[in-house]
PDB file of C-alpha atoms and ligand atoms in Angstrom:
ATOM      1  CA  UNK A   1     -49.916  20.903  60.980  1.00 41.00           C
ATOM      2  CA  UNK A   2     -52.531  18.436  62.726  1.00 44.00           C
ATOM      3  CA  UNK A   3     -53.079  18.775  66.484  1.00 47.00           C
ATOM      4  CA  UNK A   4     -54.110  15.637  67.895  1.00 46.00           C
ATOM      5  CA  UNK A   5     -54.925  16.515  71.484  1.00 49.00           C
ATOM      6  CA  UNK A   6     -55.438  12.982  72.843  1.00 57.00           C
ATOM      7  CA  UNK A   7     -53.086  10.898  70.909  1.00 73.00           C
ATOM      8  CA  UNK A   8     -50.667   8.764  72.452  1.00 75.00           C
ATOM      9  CA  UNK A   9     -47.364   9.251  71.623  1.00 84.00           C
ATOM     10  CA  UNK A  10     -45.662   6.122  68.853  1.00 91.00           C
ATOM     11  CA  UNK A  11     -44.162   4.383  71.320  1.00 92.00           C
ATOM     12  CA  UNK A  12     -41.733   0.551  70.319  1.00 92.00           C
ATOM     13  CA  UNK A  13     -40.805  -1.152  72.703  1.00 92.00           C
ATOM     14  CA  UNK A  14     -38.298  -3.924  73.025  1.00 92.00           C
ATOM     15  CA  UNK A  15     -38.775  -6.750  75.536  1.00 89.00           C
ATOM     16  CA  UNK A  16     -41.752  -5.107  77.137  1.00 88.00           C
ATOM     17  CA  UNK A  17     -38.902  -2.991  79.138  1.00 92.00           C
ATOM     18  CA  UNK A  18     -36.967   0.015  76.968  1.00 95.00           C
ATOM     19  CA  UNK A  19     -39.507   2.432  74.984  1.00 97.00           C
ATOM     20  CA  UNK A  20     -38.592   4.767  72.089  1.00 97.00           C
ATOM     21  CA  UNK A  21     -40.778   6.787  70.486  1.00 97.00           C
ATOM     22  CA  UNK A  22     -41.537   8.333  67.126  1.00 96.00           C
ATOM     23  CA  UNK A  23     -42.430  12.088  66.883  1.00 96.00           C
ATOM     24  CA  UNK A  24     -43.848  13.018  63.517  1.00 94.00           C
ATOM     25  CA  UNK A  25     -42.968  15.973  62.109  1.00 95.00           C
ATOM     26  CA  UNK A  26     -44.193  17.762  58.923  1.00 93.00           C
ATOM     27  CA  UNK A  27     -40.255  16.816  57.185  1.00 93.00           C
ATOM     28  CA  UNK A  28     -39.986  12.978  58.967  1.00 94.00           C
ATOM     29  CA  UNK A  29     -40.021  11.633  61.998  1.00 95.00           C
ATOM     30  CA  UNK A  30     -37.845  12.073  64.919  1.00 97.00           C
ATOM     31  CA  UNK A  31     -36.848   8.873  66.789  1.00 97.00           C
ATOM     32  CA  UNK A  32     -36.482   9.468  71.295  1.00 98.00           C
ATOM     33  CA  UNK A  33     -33.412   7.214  72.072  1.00 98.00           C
ATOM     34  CA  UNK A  34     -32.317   4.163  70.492  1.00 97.00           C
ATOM     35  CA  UNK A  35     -32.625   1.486  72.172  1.00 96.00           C
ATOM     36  CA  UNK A  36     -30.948  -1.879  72.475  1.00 96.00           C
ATOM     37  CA  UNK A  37     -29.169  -3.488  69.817  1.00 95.00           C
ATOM     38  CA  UNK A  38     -31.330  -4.685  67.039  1.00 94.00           C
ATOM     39  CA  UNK A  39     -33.562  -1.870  67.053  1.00 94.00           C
ATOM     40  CA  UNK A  40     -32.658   0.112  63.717  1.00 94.00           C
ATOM     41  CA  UNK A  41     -34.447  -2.871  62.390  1.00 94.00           C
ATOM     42  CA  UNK A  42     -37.817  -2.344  63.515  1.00 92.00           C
ATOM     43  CA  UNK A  43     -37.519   1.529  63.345  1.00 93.00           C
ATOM     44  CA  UNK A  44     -36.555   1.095  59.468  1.00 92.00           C
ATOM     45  CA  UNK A  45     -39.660  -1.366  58.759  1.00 92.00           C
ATOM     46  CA  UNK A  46     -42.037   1.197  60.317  1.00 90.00           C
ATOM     47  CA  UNK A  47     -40.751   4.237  58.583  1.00 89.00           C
ATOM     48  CA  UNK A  48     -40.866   1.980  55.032  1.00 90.00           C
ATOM     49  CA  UNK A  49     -44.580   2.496  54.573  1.00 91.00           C
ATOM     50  CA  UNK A  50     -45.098   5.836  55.904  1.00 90.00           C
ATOM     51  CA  UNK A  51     -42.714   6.935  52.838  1.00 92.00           C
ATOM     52  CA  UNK A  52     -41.427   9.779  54.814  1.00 93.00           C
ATOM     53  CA  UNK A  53     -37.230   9.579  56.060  1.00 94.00           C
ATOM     54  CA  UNK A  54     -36.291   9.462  59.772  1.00 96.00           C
ATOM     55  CA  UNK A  55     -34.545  12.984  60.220  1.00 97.00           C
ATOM     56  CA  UNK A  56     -33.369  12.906  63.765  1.00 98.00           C
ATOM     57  CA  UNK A  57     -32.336  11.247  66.458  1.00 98.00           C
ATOM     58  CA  UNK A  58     -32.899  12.859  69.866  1.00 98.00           C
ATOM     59  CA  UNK A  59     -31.210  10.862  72.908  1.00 98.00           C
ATOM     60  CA  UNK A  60     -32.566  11.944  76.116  1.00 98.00           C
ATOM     61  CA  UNK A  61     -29.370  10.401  77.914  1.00 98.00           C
ATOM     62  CA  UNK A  62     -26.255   8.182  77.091  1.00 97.00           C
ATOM     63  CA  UNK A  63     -26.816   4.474  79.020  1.00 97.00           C
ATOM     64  CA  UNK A  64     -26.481   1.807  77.139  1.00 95.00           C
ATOM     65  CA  UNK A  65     -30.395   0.905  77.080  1.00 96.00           C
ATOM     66  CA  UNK A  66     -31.113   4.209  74.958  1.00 97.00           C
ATOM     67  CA  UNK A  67     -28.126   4.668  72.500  1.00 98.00           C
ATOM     68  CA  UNK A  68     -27.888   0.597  71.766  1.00 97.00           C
ATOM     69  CA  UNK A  69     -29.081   1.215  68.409  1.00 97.00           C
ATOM     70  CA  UNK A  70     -27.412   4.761  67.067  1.00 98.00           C
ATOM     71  CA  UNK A  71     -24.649   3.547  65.281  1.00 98.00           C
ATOM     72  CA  UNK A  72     -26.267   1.262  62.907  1.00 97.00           C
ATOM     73  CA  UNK A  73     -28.797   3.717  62.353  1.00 97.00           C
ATOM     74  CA  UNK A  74     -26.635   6.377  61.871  1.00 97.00           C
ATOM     75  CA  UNK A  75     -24.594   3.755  59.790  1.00 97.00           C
ATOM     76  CA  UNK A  76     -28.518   2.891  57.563  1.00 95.00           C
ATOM     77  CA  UNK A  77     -29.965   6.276  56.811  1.00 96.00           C
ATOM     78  CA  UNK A  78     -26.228   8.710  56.706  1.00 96.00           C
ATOM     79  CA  UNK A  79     -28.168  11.869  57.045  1.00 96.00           C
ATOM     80  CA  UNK A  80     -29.523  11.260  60.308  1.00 97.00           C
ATOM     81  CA  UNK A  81     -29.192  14.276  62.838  1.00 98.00           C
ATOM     82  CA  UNK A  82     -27.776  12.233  66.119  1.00 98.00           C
ATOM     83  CA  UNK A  83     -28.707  14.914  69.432  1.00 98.00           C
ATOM     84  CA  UNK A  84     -27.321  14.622  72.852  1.00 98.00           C
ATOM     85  CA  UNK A  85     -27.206  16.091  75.864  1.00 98.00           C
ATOM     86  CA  UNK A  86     -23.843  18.530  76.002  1.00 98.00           C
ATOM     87  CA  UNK A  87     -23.141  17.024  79.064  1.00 97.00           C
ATOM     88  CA  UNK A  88     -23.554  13.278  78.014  1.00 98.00           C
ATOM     89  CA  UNK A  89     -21.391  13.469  75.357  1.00 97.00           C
ATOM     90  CA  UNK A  90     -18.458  11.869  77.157  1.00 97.00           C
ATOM     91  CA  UNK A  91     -20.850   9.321  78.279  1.00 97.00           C
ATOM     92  CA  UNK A  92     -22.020   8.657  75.267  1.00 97.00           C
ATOM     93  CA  UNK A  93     -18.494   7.895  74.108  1.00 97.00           C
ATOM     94  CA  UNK A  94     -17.862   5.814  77.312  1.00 97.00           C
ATOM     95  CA  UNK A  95     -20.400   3.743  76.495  1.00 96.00           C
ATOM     96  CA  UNK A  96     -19.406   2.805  72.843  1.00 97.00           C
ATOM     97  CA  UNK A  97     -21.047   4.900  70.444  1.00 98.00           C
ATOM     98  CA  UNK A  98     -18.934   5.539  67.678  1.00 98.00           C
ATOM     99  CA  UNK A  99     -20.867   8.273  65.825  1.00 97.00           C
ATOM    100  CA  UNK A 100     -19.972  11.869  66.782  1.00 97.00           C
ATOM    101  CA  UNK A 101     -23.344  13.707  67.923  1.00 97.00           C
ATOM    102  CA  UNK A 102     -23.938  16.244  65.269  1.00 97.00           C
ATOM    103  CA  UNK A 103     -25.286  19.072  68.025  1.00 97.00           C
ATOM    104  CA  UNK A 104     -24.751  18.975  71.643  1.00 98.00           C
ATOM    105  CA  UNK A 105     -28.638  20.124  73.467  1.00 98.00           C
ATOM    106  CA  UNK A 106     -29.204  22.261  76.569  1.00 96.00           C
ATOM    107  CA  UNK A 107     -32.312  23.773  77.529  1.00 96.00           C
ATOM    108  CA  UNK A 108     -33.998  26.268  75.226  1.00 94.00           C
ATOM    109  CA  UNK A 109     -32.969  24.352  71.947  1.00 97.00           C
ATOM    110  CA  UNK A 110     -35.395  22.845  69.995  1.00 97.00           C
ATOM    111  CA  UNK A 111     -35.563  19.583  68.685  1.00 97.00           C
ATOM    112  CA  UNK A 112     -38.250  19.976  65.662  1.00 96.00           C
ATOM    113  CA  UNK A 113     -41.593  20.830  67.322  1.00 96.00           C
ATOM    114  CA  UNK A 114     -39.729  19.510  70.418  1.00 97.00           C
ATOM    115  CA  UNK A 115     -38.834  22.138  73.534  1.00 98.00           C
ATOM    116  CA  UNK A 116     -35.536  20.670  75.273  1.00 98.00           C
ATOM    117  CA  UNK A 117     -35.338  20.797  78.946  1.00 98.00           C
ATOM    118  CA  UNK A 118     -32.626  20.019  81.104  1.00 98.00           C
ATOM    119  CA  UNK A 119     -33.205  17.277  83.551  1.00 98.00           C
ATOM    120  CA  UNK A 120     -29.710  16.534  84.756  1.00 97.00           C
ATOM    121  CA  UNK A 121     -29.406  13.737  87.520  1.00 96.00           C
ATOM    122  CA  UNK A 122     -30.287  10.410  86.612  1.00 96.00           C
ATOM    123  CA  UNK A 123     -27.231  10.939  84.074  1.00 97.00           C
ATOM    124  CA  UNK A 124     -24.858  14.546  83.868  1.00 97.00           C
ATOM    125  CA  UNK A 125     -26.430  15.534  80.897  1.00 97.00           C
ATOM    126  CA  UNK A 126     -30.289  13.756  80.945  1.00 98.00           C
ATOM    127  CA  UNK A 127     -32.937  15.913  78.335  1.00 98.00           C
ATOM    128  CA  UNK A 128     -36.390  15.486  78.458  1.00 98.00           C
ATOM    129  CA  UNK A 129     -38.043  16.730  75.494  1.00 98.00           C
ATOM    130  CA  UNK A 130     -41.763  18.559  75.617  1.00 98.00           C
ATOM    131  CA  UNK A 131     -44.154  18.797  72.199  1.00 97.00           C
ATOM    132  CA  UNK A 132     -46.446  21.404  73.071  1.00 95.00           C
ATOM    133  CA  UNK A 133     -48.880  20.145  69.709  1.00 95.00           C
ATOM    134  CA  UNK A 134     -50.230  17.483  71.770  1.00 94.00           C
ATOM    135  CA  UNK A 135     -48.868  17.720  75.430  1.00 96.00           C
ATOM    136  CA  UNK A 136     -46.442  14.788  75.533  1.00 97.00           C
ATOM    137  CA  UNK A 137     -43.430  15.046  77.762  1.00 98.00           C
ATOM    138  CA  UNK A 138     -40.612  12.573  76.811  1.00 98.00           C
ATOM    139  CA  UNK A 139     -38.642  12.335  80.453  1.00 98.00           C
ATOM    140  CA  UNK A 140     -36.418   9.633  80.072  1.00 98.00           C
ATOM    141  CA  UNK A 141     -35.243   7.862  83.167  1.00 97.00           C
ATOM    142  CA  UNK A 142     -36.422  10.687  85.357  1.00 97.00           C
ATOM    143  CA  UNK A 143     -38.970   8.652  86.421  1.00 97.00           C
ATOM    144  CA  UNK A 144     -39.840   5.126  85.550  1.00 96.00           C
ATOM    145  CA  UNK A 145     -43.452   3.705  85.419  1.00 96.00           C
ATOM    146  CA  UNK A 146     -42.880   0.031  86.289  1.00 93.00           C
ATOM    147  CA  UNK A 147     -44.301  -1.329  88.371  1.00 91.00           C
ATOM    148  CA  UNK A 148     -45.748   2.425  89.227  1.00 93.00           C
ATOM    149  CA  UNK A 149     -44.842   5.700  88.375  1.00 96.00           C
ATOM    150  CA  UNK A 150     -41.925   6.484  90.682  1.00 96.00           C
ATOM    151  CA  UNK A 151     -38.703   8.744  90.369  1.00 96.00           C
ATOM    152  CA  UNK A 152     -35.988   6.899  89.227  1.00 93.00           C
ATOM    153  CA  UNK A 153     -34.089   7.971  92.297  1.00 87.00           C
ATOM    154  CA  UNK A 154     -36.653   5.957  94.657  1.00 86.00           C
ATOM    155  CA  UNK A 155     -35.456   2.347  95.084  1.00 82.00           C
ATOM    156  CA  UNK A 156     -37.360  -0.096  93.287  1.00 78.00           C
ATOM    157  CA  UNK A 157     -37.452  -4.214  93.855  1.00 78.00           C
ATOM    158  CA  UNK A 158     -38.781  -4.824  90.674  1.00 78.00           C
ATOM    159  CA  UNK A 159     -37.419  -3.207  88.359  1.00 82.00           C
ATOM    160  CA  UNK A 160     -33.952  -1.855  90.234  1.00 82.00           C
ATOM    161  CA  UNK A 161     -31.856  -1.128  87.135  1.00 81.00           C
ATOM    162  CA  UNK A 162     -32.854   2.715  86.743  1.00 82.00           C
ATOM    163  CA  UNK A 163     -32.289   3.819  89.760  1.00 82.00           C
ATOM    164  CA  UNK A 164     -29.056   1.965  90.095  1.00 78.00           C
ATOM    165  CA  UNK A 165     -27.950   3.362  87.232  1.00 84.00           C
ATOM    166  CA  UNK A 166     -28.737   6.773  88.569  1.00 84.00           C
ATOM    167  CA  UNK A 167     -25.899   8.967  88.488  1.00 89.00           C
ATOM    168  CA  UNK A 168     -27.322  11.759  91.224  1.00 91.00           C
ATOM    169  CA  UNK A 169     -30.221  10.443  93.149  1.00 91.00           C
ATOM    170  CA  UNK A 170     -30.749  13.995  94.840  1.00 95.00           C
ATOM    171  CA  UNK A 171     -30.717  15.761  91.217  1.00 96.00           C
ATOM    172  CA  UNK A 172     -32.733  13.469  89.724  1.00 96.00           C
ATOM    173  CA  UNK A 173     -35.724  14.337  92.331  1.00 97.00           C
ATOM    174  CA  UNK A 174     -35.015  17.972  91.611  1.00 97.00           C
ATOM    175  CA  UNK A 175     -35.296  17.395  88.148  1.00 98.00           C
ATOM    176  CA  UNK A 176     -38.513  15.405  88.480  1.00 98.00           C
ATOM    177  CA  UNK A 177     -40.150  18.402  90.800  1.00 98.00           C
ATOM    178  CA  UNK A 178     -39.280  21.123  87.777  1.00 98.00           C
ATOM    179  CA  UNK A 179     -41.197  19.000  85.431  1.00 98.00           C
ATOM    180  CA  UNK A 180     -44.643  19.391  87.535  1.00 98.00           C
ATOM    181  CA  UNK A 181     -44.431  23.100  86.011  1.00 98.00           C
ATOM    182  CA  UNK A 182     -45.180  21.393  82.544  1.00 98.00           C
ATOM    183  CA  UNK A 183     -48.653  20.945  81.353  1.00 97.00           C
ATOM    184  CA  UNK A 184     -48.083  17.598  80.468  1.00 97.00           C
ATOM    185  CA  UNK A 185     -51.017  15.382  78.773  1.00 97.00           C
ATOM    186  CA  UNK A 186     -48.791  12.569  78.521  1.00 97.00           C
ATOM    187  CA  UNK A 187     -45.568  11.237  80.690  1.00 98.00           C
ATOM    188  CA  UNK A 188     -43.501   9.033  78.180  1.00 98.00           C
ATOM    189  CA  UNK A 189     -41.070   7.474  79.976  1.00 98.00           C
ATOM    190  CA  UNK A 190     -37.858   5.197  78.552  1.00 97.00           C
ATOM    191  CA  UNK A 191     -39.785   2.486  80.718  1.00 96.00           C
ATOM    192  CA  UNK A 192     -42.862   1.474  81.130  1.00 95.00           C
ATOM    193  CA  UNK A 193     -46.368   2.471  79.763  1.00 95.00           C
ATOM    194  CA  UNK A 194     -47.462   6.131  78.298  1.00 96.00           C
ATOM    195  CA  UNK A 195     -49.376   7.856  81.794  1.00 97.00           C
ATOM    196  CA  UNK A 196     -52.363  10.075  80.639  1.00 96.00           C
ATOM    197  CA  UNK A 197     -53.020  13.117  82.377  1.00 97.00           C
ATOM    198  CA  UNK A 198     -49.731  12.313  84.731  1.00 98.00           C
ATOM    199  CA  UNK A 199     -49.245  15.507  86.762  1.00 98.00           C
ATOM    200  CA  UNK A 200     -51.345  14.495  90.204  1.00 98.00           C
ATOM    201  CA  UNK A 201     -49.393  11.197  89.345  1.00 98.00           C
ATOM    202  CA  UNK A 202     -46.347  12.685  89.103  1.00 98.00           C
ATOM    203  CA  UNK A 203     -46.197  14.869  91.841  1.00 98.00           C
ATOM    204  CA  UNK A 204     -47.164  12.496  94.102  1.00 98.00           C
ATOM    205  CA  UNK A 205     -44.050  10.368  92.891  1.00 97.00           C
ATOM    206  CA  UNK A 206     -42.130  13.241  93.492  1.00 97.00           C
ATOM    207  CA  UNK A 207     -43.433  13.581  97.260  1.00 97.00           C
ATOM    208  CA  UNK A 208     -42.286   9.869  97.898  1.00 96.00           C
ATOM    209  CA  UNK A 209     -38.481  10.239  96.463  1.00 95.00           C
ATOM    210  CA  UNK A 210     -38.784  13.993  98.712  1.00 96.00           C
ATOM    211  CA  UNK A 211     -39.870  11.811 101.434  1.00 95.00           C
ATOM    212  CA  UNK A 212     -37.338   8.955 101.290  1.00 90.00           C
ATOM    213  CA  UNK A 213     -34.014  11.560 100.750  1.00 86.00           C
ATOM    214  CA  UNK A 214     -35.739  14.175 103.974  1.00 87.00           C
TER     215      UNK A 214
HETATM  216 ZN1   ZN B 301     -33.069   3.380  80.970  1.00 65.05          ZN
END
């Protein structure tokens, strides 16, 4: 296995707004969310050339921005492993996805190298995912780095739609404050740009959405 200490995680973003990201793994890949619509098609062209398959799919929560692309993946590569959050699966229905998830996460699973951790708030059953090999924590919507790293909970002019899409503002703050306990290298978020060395960051994010709900 190679450690790569400093690299940023394989992020693709569509319309400089809704990141996914490709962790390699010594069988594949596994793709963070899905996306918009259209997606499978850029995921497919960079797998081509790597000549290694696309084993899993790892949705760190059901809105329609992240899971816009799992059926027509599932639908291009059949033996794709499609993860969700036990309790987003009703969302995940909710919101159109046809494919049946073939495991339901909760904390202490693993996702390939990936540690899950439960970050319920900004959706019932929101995941963020932690690969220890090189320090990258995949949080989702828990918080959102545009303009600035904030919680997703914290109201937002320009870029509203996470937070009011949030499904528990008070949760989602909680969940942001447990994720200061991991030593994160990178924050990679489901929007906006990869945050190196993120903690002082973070936790002062956290302070702000403490401060706006006290
Ligand atoms: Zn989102």
């Amino acid at each position: 296995m190679t450690r790569q200490a400093t690299r940023p995680p394989l992020k693709q973003t569509q319309f400089g707004l809704v990141n996914t990201y490709l962790v390699p793994e010594e069988d594949g890949f596994t793709l963070i969310d899905a996306g918009l619509p259209g997606l499978q098609n850029r995921i497919l062209a960079v797998m081509r050339p790597t000549g290694r398959p696309l084993r899993r799919l790892a949705l760190t929560h059901a809105h329609s921005d992240h899971i816009g692309s799992v059926d027509a993946l599932k639908k291009a590569l059949p033996d794709l492993e499609v993860l969700v959050g036990m309790n987003d699966v009703e969302l995940l229905a909710e919101n159109g996805v046809k494919v049946t998830p073939d495991r339901l996460l909760r904390a202490g699973n693993s996702v390939g190298s990936l540690r899950v951790l439960d970050t319920p708030g900004h959706s019932p059953g929101h995941l963020a995912f932690f690969d220890e090999r090189d320090g990258t924590l995949y949080a989702g919507d828990t918080f959102v780095n545009i303009p600035r790293l904030r919680v997703a909970s914290v109201s937002n002019i320009i870029f509203p739609f996470p937070t009011l899409a949030t499904h528990d503002a008070a949760q989602t703050t909680i969940s942001a404050r447990l994720l200061l306990d991991i030593p994160a290298k990178f924050l990679a978020l489901g929007h906006g740009r990869v945050v190196a060395d993120p903690l002082n960051a973070m936790r002062r994010a956290v302070e702000l959405a403490e401060k706006e709900e006290a």
